[in-house]
Backbone as XML, in Angstrom:
<?xml version="1.0"?>
<chain id="A" units="angstrom">
  <residue number="1" name="MET">
    <atom name="N" x="-13.385" y="18.601" z="-13.732"/>
    <atom name="CA" x="-13.776" y="17.372" z="-14.398"/>
    <atom name="C" x="-12.922" y="16.214" z="-13.862"/>
  </residue>
  <residue number="2" name="ALA">
    <atom name="N" x="-13.542" y="15.049" z="-13.753"/>
    <atom name="CA" x="-12.850" y="13.852" z="-13.320"/>
    <atom name="C" x="-13.515" y="12.649" z="-13.966"/>
  </residue>
  <residue number="3" name="TYR">
    <atom name="N" x="-12.779" y="11.549" z="-13.928"/>
    <atom name="CA" x="-13.318" y="10.279" z="-14.405"/>
    <atom name="C" x="-13.557" y="9.415" z="-13.196"/>
  </residue>
  <residue number="4" name="ILE">
    <atom name="N" x="-14.741" y="8.799" z="-13.163"/>
    <atom name="CA" x="-15.149" y="8.010" z="-11.992"/>
    <atom name="C" x="-15.460" y="6.584" z="-12.451"/>
  </residue>
  <residue number="5" name="TYR">
    <atom name="N" x="-14.926" y="5.625" z="-11.698"/>
    <atom name="CA" x="-15.184" y="4.206" z="-11.953"/>
    <atom name="C" x="-15.913" y="3.629" z="-10.755"/>
  </residue>
  <residue number="6" name="ASN">
    <atom name="N" x="-17.075" y="3.048" z="-10.974"/>
    <atom name="CA" x="-17.842" y="2.395" z="-9.926"/>
    <atom name="C" x="-17.353" y="0.941" z="-9.845"/>
  </residue>
  <residue number="7" name="ILE">
    <atom name="N" x="-16.749" y="0.596" z="-8.745"/>
    <atom name="CA" x="-16.143" y="-0.729" z="-8.578"/>
    <atom name="C" x="-17.188" y="-1.845" z="-8.616"/>
  </residue>
  <residue number="8" name="LYS">
    <atom name="N" x="-18.338" y="-1.607" z="-8.030"/>
    <atom name="CA" x="-19.370" y="-2.659" z="-7.964"/>
    <atom name="C" x="-20.033" y="-2.906" z="-9.324"/>
  </residue>
  <residue number="9" name="THR">
    <atom name="N" x="-20.346" y="-1.827" z="-10.052"/>
    <atom name="CA" x="-21.043" y="-1.998" z="-11.334"/>
    <atom name="C" x="-20.087" y="-2.053" z="-12.504"/>
  </residue>
  <residue number="10" name="THR">
    <atom name="N" x="-18.819" y="-1.763" z="-12.272"/>
    <atom name="CA" x="-17.764" y="-1.714" z="-13.304"/>
    <atom name="C" x="-18.074" y="-0.731" z="-14.424"/>
  </residue>
  <residue number="11" name="VAL">
    <atom name="N" x="-18.712" y="0.369" z="-14.068"/>
    <atom name="CA" x="-19.047" y="1.420" z="-15.033"/>
    <atom name="C" x="-18.162" y="2.619" z="-14.770"/>
  </residue>
  <residue number="12" name="SER">
    <atom name="N" x="-17.580" y="3.160" z="-15.844"/>
    <atom name="CA" x="-16.787" y="4.382" z="-15.684"/>
    <atom name="C" x="-17.467" y="5.499" z="-16.461"/>
  </residue>
  <residue number="13" name="THR">
    <atom name="N" x="-17.314" y="6.725" z="-15.945"/>
    <atom name="CA" x="-17.967" y="7.878" z="-16.546"/>
    <atom name="C" x="-17.138" y="9.139" z="-16.335"/>
  </residue>
  <residue number="14" name="GLU">
    <atom name="N" x="-17.374" y="10.093" z="-17.208"/>
    <atom name="CA" x="-16.771" y="11.412" z="-17.072"/>
    <atom name="C" x="-17.737" y="12.262" z="-16.258"/>
  </residue>
  <residue number="15" name="CYS">
    <atom name="N" x="-17.235" y="12.991" z="-15.279"/>
    <atom name="CA" x="-18.104" y="13.753" z="-14.394"/>
    <atom name="C" x="-17.624" y="15.209" z="-14.298"/>
  </residue>
  <residue number="16" name="LEU">
    <atom name="N" x="-18.565" y="16.130" z="-14.393"/>
    <atom name="CA" x="-18.289" y="17.571" z="-14.276"/>
    <atom name="C" x="-18.768" y="18.138" z="-12.943"/>
  </residue>
  <residue number="17" name="ASN">
    <atom name="N" x="-19.616" y="17.402" z="-12.239"/>
    <atom name="CA" x="-20.212" y="17.893" z="-11.001"/>
    <atom name="C" x="-19.216" y="17.748" z="-9.839"/>
  </residue>
  <residue number="18" name="LYS">
    <atom name="N" x="-18.776" y="18.873" z="-9.294"/>
    <atom name="CA" x="-17.765" y="18.856" z="-8.227"/>
    <atom name="C" x="-18.248" y="18.144" z="-6.974"/>
  </residue>
  <residue number="19" name="ASP">
    <atom name="N" x="-19.537" y="18.276" z="-6.666"/>
    <atom name="CA" x="-20.074" y="17.620" z="-5.470"/>
    <atom name="C" x="-20.040" y="16.087" z="-5.625"/>
  </residue>
  <residue number="20" name="VAL">
    <atom name="N" x="-20.404" y="15.604" z="-6.809"/>
    <atom name="CA" x="-20.367" y="14.156" z="-7.061"/>
    <atom name="C" x="-18.930" y="13.652" z="-6.988"/>
  </residue>
  <residue number="21" name="ILE">
    <atom name="N" x="-17.995" y="14.407" z="-7.564"/>
    <atom name="CA" x="-16.587" y="14.032" z="-7.536"/>
    <atom name="C" x="-16.095" y="13.959" z="-6.097"/>
  </residue>
  <residue number="22" name="LYS">
    <atom name="N" x="-16.488" y="14.940" z="-5.283"/>
    <atom name="CA" x="-16.073" y="14.973" z="-3.872"/>
    <atom name="C" x="-16.616" y="13.756" z="-3.112"/>
  </residue>
  <residue number="23" name="ILE">
    <atom name="N" x="-17.879" y="13.439" z="-3.335"/>
    <atom name="CA" x="-18.497" y="12.293" z="-2.661"/>
    <atom name="C" x="-17.796" y="10.997" z="-3.069"/>
  </residue>
  <residue number="24" name="CYS">
    <atom name="N" x="-17.534" y="10.840" z="-4.352"/>
    <atom name="CA" x="-16.889" y="9.613" z="-4.846"/>
    <atom name="C" x="-15.453" y="9.497" z="-4.336"/>
  </residue>
  <residue number="25" name="ARG">
    <atom name="N" x="-14.751" y="10.606" z="-4.238"/>
    <atom name="CA" x="-13.381" y="10.588" z="-3.688"/>
    <atom name="C" x="-13.387" y="10.165" z="-2.228"/>
  </residue>
  <residue number="26" name="SER">
    <atom name="N" x="-14.456" y="10.489" z="-1.519"/>
    <atom name="CA" x="-14.520" y="10.145" z="-0.104"/>
    <atom name="C" x="-14.970" y="8.699" z="0.139"/>
  </residue>
  <residue number="27" name="ASP">
    <atom name="N" x="-15.241" y="7.968" z="-0.940"/>
    <atom name="CA" x="-15.691" y="6.573" z="-0.817"/>
    <atom name="C" x="-14.827" y="5.653" z="-1.690"/>
  </residue>
  <residue number="28" name="PRO">
    <atom name="N" x="-13.539" y="5.462" z="-1.315"/>
    <atom name="CA" x="-12.630" y="4.679" z="-2.164"/>
    <atom name="C" x="-12.939" y="3.174" z="-2.212"/>
  </residue>
  <residue number="29" name="LEU">
    <atom name="N" x="-13.820" y="2.701" z="-1.362"/>
    <atom name="CA" x="-14.182" y="1.279" z="-1.427"/>
    <atom name="C" x="-15.154" y="1.000" z="-2.574"/>
  </residue>
  <residue number="30" name="ASN">
    <atom name="N" x="-15.837" y="2.049" z="-3.036"/>
    <atom name="CA" x="-16.808" y="1.880" z="-4.105"/>
    <atom name="C" x="-16.452" y="2.585" z="-5.408"/>
  </residue>
  <residue number="31" name="TYR">
    <atom name="N" x="-15.561" y="3.596" z="-5.325"/>
    <atom name="CA" x="-15.252" y="4.395" z="-6.514"/>
    <atom name="C" x="-13.754" y="4.632" z="-6.646"/>
  </residue>
  <residue number="32" name="ILE">
    <atom name="N" x="-13.306" y="4.684" z="-7.902"/>
    <atom name="CA" x="-11.964" y="5.148" z="-8.217"/>
    <atom name="C" x="-12.162" y="6.452" z="-8.973"/>
  </residue>
  <residue number="33" name="VAL">
    <atom name="N" x="-11.495" y="7.518" z="-8.530"/>
    <atom name="CA" x="-11.634" y="8.827" z="-9.152"/>
    <atom name="C" x="-10.254" y="9.277" z="-9.621"/>
  </residue>
  <residue number="34" name="SER">
    <atom name="N" x="-10.193" y="9.769" z="-10.857"/>
    <atom name="CA" x="-8.947" y="10.251" z="-11.421"/>
    <atom name="C" x="-9.205" y="11.422" z="-12.347"/>
  </residue>
  <residue number="35" name="ASP">
    <atom name="N" x="-8.239" y="12.331" z="-12.392"/>
    <atom name="CA" x="-8.342" y="13.468" z="-13.299"/>
    <atom name="C" x="-7.966" y="13.110" z="-14.725"/>
  </residue>
  <residue number="36" name="SER">
    <atom name="N" x="-7.329" y="11.964" z="-14.896"/>
    <atom name="CA" x="-6.865" y="11.526" z="-16.226"/>
    <atom name="C" x="-7.485" y="10.173" z="-16.557"/>
  </residue>
  <residue number="37" name="LEU">
    <atom name="N" x="-7.982" y="10.044" z="-17.759"/>
    <atom name="CA" x="-8.571" y="8.779" z="-18.192"/>
    <atom name="C" x="-7.515" y="7.664" z="-18.227"/>
  </residue>
  <residue number="38" name="ASP">
    <atom name="N" x="-6.304" y="8.005" z="-18.654"/>
    <atom name="CA" x="-5.224" y="7.005" z="-18.693"/>
    <atom name="C" x="-4.901" y="6.500" z="-17.287"/>
  </residue>
  <residue number="39" name="ASP">
    <atom name="N" x="-4.817" y="7.409" z="-16.328"/>
    <atom name="CA" x="-4.560" y="7.000" z="-14.942"/>
    <atom name="C" x="-5.685" y="6.128" z="-14.396"/>
  </residue>
  <residue number="40" name="LEU">
    <atom name="N" x="-6.914" y="6.494" z="-14.726"/>
    <atom name="CA" x="-8.056" y="5.707" z="-14.272"/>
    <atom name="C" x="-7.967" y="4.291" z="-14.820"/>
  </residue>
  <residue number="41" name="ASN">
    <atom name="N" x="-7.666" y="4.174" z="-16.121"/>
    <atom name="CA" x="-7.557" y="2.850" z="-16.745"/>
    <atom name="C" x="-6.448" y="2.023" z="-16.115"/>
  </residue>
  <residue number="42" name="LYS">
    <atom name="N" x="-5.333" y="2.647" z="-15.756"/>
    <atom name="CA" x="-4.231" y="1.930" z="-15.084"/>
    <atom name="C" x="-4.690" y="1.413" z="-13.730"/>
  </residue>
  <residue number="43" name="GLN">
    <atom name="N" x="-5.428" y="2.244" z="-12.984"/>
    <atom name="CA" x="-5.908" y="1.832" z="-11.661"/>
    <atom name="C" x="-6.912" y="0.706" z="-11.780"/>
  </residue>
  <residue number="44" name="ILE">
    <atom name="N" x="-7.757" y="0.751" z="-12.804"/>
    <atom name="CA" x="-8.737" y="-0.317" z="-13.035"/>
    <atom name="C" x="-8.032" y="-1.623" z="-13.342"/>
  </residue>
  <residue number="45" name="LYS">
    <atom name="N" x="-6.994" y="-1.577" z="-14.185"/>
    <atom name="CA" x="-6.237" y="-2.778" z="-14.510"/>
    <atom name="C" x="-5.564" y="-3.364" z="-13.277"/>
  </residue>
  <residue number="46" name="GLN">
    <atom name="N" x="-5.039" y="-2.499" z="-12.411"/>
    <atom name="CA" x="-4.424" y="-2.972" z="-11.173"/>
    <atom name="C" x="-5.457" y="-3.663" z="-10.298"/>
  </residue>
  <residue number="47" name="LEU">
    <atom name="N" x="-6.629" y="-3.059" z="-10.194"/>
    <atom name="CA" x="-7.710" y="-3.634" z="-9.393"/>
    <atom name="C" x="-8.131" y="-4.994" z="-9.936"/>
  </residue>
  <residue number="48" name="GLU">
    <atom name="N" x="-8.292" y="-5.087" z="-11.246"/>
    <atom name="CA" x="-8.680" y="-6.345" z="-11.880"/>
    <atom name="C" x="-7.593" y="-7.405" z="-11.710"/>
  </residue>
  <residue number="49" name="GLY">
    <atom name="N" x="-6.340" y="-6.989" z="-11.733"/>
    <atom name="CA" x="-5.222" y="-7.918" z="-11.532"/>
    <atom name="C" x="-5.250" y="-8.523" z="-10.158"/>
  </residue>
  <residue number="50" name="ILE">
    <atom name="N" x="-5.602" y="-7.731" z="-9.171"/>
    <atom name="CA" x="-5.693" y="-8.223" z="-7.791"/>
    <atom name="C" x="-6.801" y="-9.261" z="-7.690"/>
  </residue>
  <residue number="51" name="ASP">
    <atom name="N" x="-7.944" y="-8.972" z="-8.268"/>
    <atom name="CA" x="-9.063" y="-9.912" z="-8.212"/>
    <atom name="C" x="-8.705" y="-11.219" z="-8.924"/>
  </residue>
  <residue number="52" name="GLU">
    <atom name="N" x="-8.103" y="-11.129" z="-10.094"/>
    <atom name="CA" x="-7.794" y="-12.326" z="-10.876"/>
    <atom name="C" x="-6.737" y="-13.198" z="-10.203"/>
  </residue>
  <residue number="53" name="SER">
    <atom name="N" x="-5.807" y="-12.584" z="-9.466"/>
    <atom name="CA" x="-4.743" y="-13.376" z="-8.869"/>
    <atom name="C" x="-5.255" y="-14.267" z="-7.741"/>
  </residue>
  <residue number="54" name="ILE">
    <atom name="N" x="-6.382" y="-13.946" z="-7.169"/>
    <atom name="CA" x="-6.915" y="-14.724" z="-6.065"/>
    <atom name="C" x="-7.813" y="-15.858" z="-6.554"/>
  </residue>
  <residue number="55" name="LYS">
    <atom name="N" x="-8.430" y="-15.689" z="-7.704"/>
    <atom name="CA" x="-9.366" y="-16.680" z="-8.214"/>
    <atom name="C" x="-8.625" y="-17.947" z="-8.630"/>
  </residue>
  <residue number="56" name="PRO">
    <atom name="N" x="-9.152" y="-19.124" z="-8.285"/>
    <atom name="CA" x="-8.516" y="-20.359" z="-8.710"/>
    <atom name="C" x="-8.807" y="-20.639" z="-10.184"/>
  </residue>
  <residue number="57" name="ASN">
    <atom name="N" x="-7.957" y="-21.452" z="-10.809"/>
    <atom name="CA" x="-8.114" y="-21.789" z="-12.226"/>
    <atom name="C" x="-9.172" y="-22.868" z="-12.450"/>
  </residue>
  <residue number="58" name="LYS">
    <atom name="N" x="-9.519" y="-23.584" z="-11.384"/>
    <atom name="CA" x="-10.513" y="-24.644" z="-11.497"/>
    <atom name="C" x="-11.378" y="-24.662" z="-10.241"/>
  </residue>
  <residue number="59" name="PRO">
    <atom name="N" x="-12.519" y="-25.324" z="-10.297"/>
    <atom name="CA" x="-13.382" y="-25.365" z="-9.123"/>
    <atom name="C" x="-12.708" y="-26.037" z="-7.949"/>
  </residue>
  <residue number="60" name="VAL">
    <atom name="N" x="-13.003" y="-25.593" z="-6.729"/>
    <atom name="CA" x="-12.374" y="-26.156" z="-5.546"/>
    <atom name="C" x="-12.661" y="-27.645" z="-5.413"/>
  </residue>
  <residue number="61" name="SER">
    <atom name="N" x="-13.795" y="-28.095" z="-5.896"/>
    <atom name="CA" x="-14.126" y="-29.518" z="-5.793"/>
    <atom name="C" x="-13.196" y="-30.396" z="-6.641"/>
  </residue>
  <residue number="62" name="LYS">
    <atom name="N" x="-12.525" y="-29.817" z="-7.618"/>
    <atom name="CA" x="-11.603" y="-30.544" z="-8.495"/>
    <atom name="C" x="-10.148" y="-30.421" z="-8.040"/>
  </residue>
  <residue number="63" name="MET">
    <atom name="N" x="-9.876" y="-29.621" z="-7.017"/>
    <atom name="CA" x="-8.510" y="-29.389" z="-6.560"/>
    <atom name="C" x="-8.041" y="-30.526" z="-5.655"/>
  </residue>
  <residue number="64" name="LYS">
    <atom name="N" x="-6.727" y="-30.732" z="-5.687"/>
    <atom name="CA" x="-6.094" y="-31.663" z="-4.760"/>
    <atom name="C" x="-5.882" y="-30.966" z="-3.432"/>
  </residue>
  <residue number="65" name="LEU">
    <atom name="N" x="-5.594" y="-31.739" z="-2.399"/>
    <atom name="CA" x="-5.468" y="-31.202" z="-1.054"/>
    <atom name="C" x="-4.397" y="-30.108" z="-0.971"/>
  </residue>
  <residue number="66" name="ASP">
    <atom name="N" x="-3.237" y="-30.322" z="-1.610"/>
    <atom name="CA" x="-2.187" y="-29.307" z="-1.539"/>
    <atom name="C" x="-2.593" y="-28.015" z="-2.250"/>
  </residue>
  <residue number="67" name="GLU">
    <atom name="N" x="-3.362" y="-28.135" z="-3.339"/>
    <atom name="CA" x="-3.843" y="-26.951" z="-4.060"/>
    <atom name="C" x="-4.867" y="-26.200" z="-3.189"/>
  </residue>
  <residue number="68" name="LEU">
    <atom name="N" x="-5.712" y="-26.958" z="-2.504"/>
    <atom name="CA" x="-6.701" y="-26.337" z="-1.607"/>
    <atom name="C" x="-6.026" y="-25.575" z="-0.476"/>
  </residue>
  <residue number="69" name="LYS">
    <atom name="N" x="-4.978" y="-26.170" z="0.082"/>
    <atom name="CA" x="-4.260" y="-25.520" z="1.177"/>
    <atom name="C" x="-3.583" y="-24.230" z="0.700"/>
  </residue>
  <residue number="70" name="ALA">
    <atom name="N" x="-2.993" y="-24.255" z="-0.494"/>
    <atom name="CA" x="-2.356" y="-23.074" z="-1.036"/>
    <atom name="C" x="-3.394" y="-21.983" z="-1.297"/>
  </residue>
  <residue number="71" name="TYR">
    <atom name="N" x="-4.531" y="-22.363" z="-1.843"/>
    <atom name="CA" x="-5.611" y="-21.400" z="-2.117"/>
    <atom name="C" x="-6.164" y="-20.826" z="-0.819"/>
  </residue>
  <residue number="72" name="ALA">
    <atom name="N" x="-6.325" y="-21.664" z="0.194"/>
    <atom name="CA" x="-6.821" y="-21.190" z="1.488"/>
    <atom name="C" x="-5.847" y="-20.174" z="2.096"/>
  </residue>
  <residue number="73" name="GLU">
    <atom name="N" x="-4.550" y="-20.426" z="1.942"/>
    <atom name="CA" x="-3.555" y="-19.481" z="2.457"/>
    <atom name="C" x="-3.648" y="-18.148" z="1.712"/>
  </residue>
  <residue number="74" name="GLU">
    <atom name="N" x="-3.882" y="-18.182" z="0.396"/>
    <atom name="CA" x="-4.046" y="-16.947" z="-0.371"/>
    <atom name="C" x="-5.241" y="-16.155" z="0.122"/>
  </residue>
  <residue number="75" name="LEU">
    <atom name="N" x="-6.280" y="-16.860" z="0.551"/>
    <atom name="CA" x="-7.483" y="-16.212" z="1.063"/>
    <atom name="C" x="-7.312" y="-15.733" z="2.516"/>
  </residue>
  <residue number="76" name="GLY">
    <atom name="N" x="-6.196" y="-16.106" z="3.137"/>
    <atom name="CA" x="-5.935" y="-15.688" z="4.503"/>
    <atom name="C" x="-6.556" y="-16.587" z="5.564"/>
  </residue>
  <residue number="77" name="ILE">
    <atom name="N" x="-6.944" y="-17.788" z="5.171"/>
    <atom name="CA" x="-7.540" y="-18.748" z="6.117"/>
    <atom name="C" x="-6.412" y="-19.420" z="6.882"/>
  </residue>
  <residue number="78" name="GLU">
    <atom name="N" x="-6.547" y="-19.471" z="8.198"/>
    <atom name="CA" x="-5.499" y="-20.033" z="9.051"/>
    <atom name="C" x="-5.943" y="-21.372" z="9.648"/>
  </residue>
  <residue number="79" name="ASN">
    <atom name="N" x="-4.982" y="-22.070" z="10.253"/>
    <atom name="CA" x="-5.227" y="-23.354" z="10.940"/>
    <atom name="C" x="-5.860" y="-24.397" z="10.031"/>
  </residue>
  <residue number="80" name="ILE">
    <atom name="N" x="-5.251" y="-24.618" z="8.888"/>
    <atom name="CA" x="-5.811" y="-25.547" z="7.891"/>
    <atom name="C" x="-5.079" y="-26.864" z="7.815"/>
  </residue>
  <residue number="81" name="ASP">
    <atom name="N" x="-3.983" y="-27.008" z="8.539"/>
    <atom name="CA" x="-3.138" y="-28.196" z="8.401"/>
    <atom name="C" x="-3.841" y="-29.498" z="8.777"/>
  </residue>
  <residue number="82" name="SER">
    <atom name="N" x="-4.727" y="-29.479" z="9.747"/>
    <atom name="CA" x="-5.363" y="-30.703" z="10.208"/>
    <atom name="C" x="-6.692" y="-30.977" z="9.518"/>
  </residue>
  <residue number="83" name="LEU">
    <atom name="N" x="-7.112" y="-30.135" z="8.597"/>
    <atom name="CA" x="-8.424" y="-30.317" z="7.952"/>
    <atom name="C" x="-8.346" y="-31.354" z="6.834"/>
  </residue>
  <residue number="84" name="THR">
    <atom name="N" x="-9.456" y="-32.075" z="6.657"/>
    <atom name="CA" x="-9.566" y="-33.001" z="5.539"/>
    <atom name="C" x="-9.929" y="-32.196" z="4.286"/>
  </residue>
  <residue number="85" name="LYS">
    <atom name="N" x="-9.900" y="-32.847" z="3.143"/>
    <atom name="CA" x="-10.224" y="-32.156" z="1.893"/>
    <atom name="C" x="-11.646" y="-31.591" z="1.936"/>
  </residue>
  <residue number="86" name="GLU">
    <atom name="N" x="-12.588" y="-32.400" z="2.414"/>
    <atom name="CA" x="-13.987" y="-31.965" z="2.471"/>
    <atom name="C" x="-14.174" y="-30.778" z="3.427"/>
  </residue>
  <residue number="87" name="GLU">
    <atom name="N" x="-13.500" y="-30.858" z="4.590"/>
    <atom name="CA" x="-13.597" y="-29.740" z="5.550"/>
    <atom name="C" x="-12.971" y="-28.480" z="4.976"/>
  </residue>
  <residue number="88" name="LEU">
    <atom name="N" x="-11.856" y="-28.636" z="4.270"/>
    <atom name="CA" x="-11.185" y="-27.475" z="3.687"/>
    <atom name="C" x="-12.041" y="-26.851" z="2.592"/>
  </residue>
  <residue number="89" name="ILE">
    <atom name="N" x="-12.684" y="-27.662" z="1.772"/>
    <atom name="CA" x="-13.584" y="-27.129" z="0.745"/>
    <atom name="C" x="-14.707" y="-26.334" z="1.391"/>
  </residue>
  <residue number="90" name="ALA">
    <atom name="N" x="-15.283" y="-26.863" z="2.474"/>
    <atom name="CA" x="-16.357" y="-26.163" z="3.161"/>
    <atom name="C" x="-15.886" y="-24.817" z="3.733"/>
  </residue>
  <residue number="91" name="VAL">
    <atom name="N" x="-14.704" y="-24.801" z="4.302"/>
    <atom name="CA" x="-14.151" y="-23.561" z="4.880"/>
    <atom name="C" x="-13.874" y="-22.539" z="3.778"/>
  </residue>
  <residue number="92" name="ILE">
    <atom name="N" x="-13.336" y="-22.996" z="2.650"/>
    <atom name="CA" x="-13.067" y="-22.091" z="1.542"/>
    <atom name="C" x="-14.361" y="-21.520" z="0.979"/>
  </residue>
  <residue number="93" name="LYS">
    <atom name="N" x="-15.367" y="-22.347" z="0.813"/>
    <atom name="CA" x="-16.648" y="-21.857" z="0.303"/>
    <atom name="C" x="-17.274" y="-20.873" z="1.272"/>
  </residue>
  <residue number="94" name="GLN">
    <atom name="N" x="-17.091" y="-21.087" z="2.552"/>
    <atom name="CA" x="-17.637" y="-20.195" z="3.572"/>
    <atom name="C" x="-16.916" y="-18.847" z="3.573"/>
  </residue>
  <residue number="95" name="ASN">
    <atom name="N" x="-15.599" y="-18.871" z="3.331"/>
    <atom name="CA" x="-14.801" y="-17.639" z="3.405"/>
    <atom name="C" x="-14.488" y="-17.028" z="2.047"/>
  </residue>
  <residue number="96" name="GLY">
    <atom name="N" x="-14.689" y="-17.742" z="0.986"/>
    <atom name="CA" x="-14.295" y="-17.270" z="-0.316"/>
    <atom name="C" x="-15.441" y="-16.754" z="-1.087"/>
  </residue>
</chain>
């Protein structure tokens, strides 16, 4: 028995089928599999924490240039120093 969390649908379930468990374990980009429900919940919270830390607190159109540059760096966008605010917003929307 294992607990499976589908990352895309955010649904977790208890599973008894060994073949399903094996398939889900082999696909860590889409599923989190754990033998313990407590461990699964901890992993889900860590995953949600990662997603929340990248999201801005306000829309990019309302951000100042320095906020946009900091957000772009968090997203891993490079060569942003010479961009205008409008160009930076476009690049963030394209990559974010």
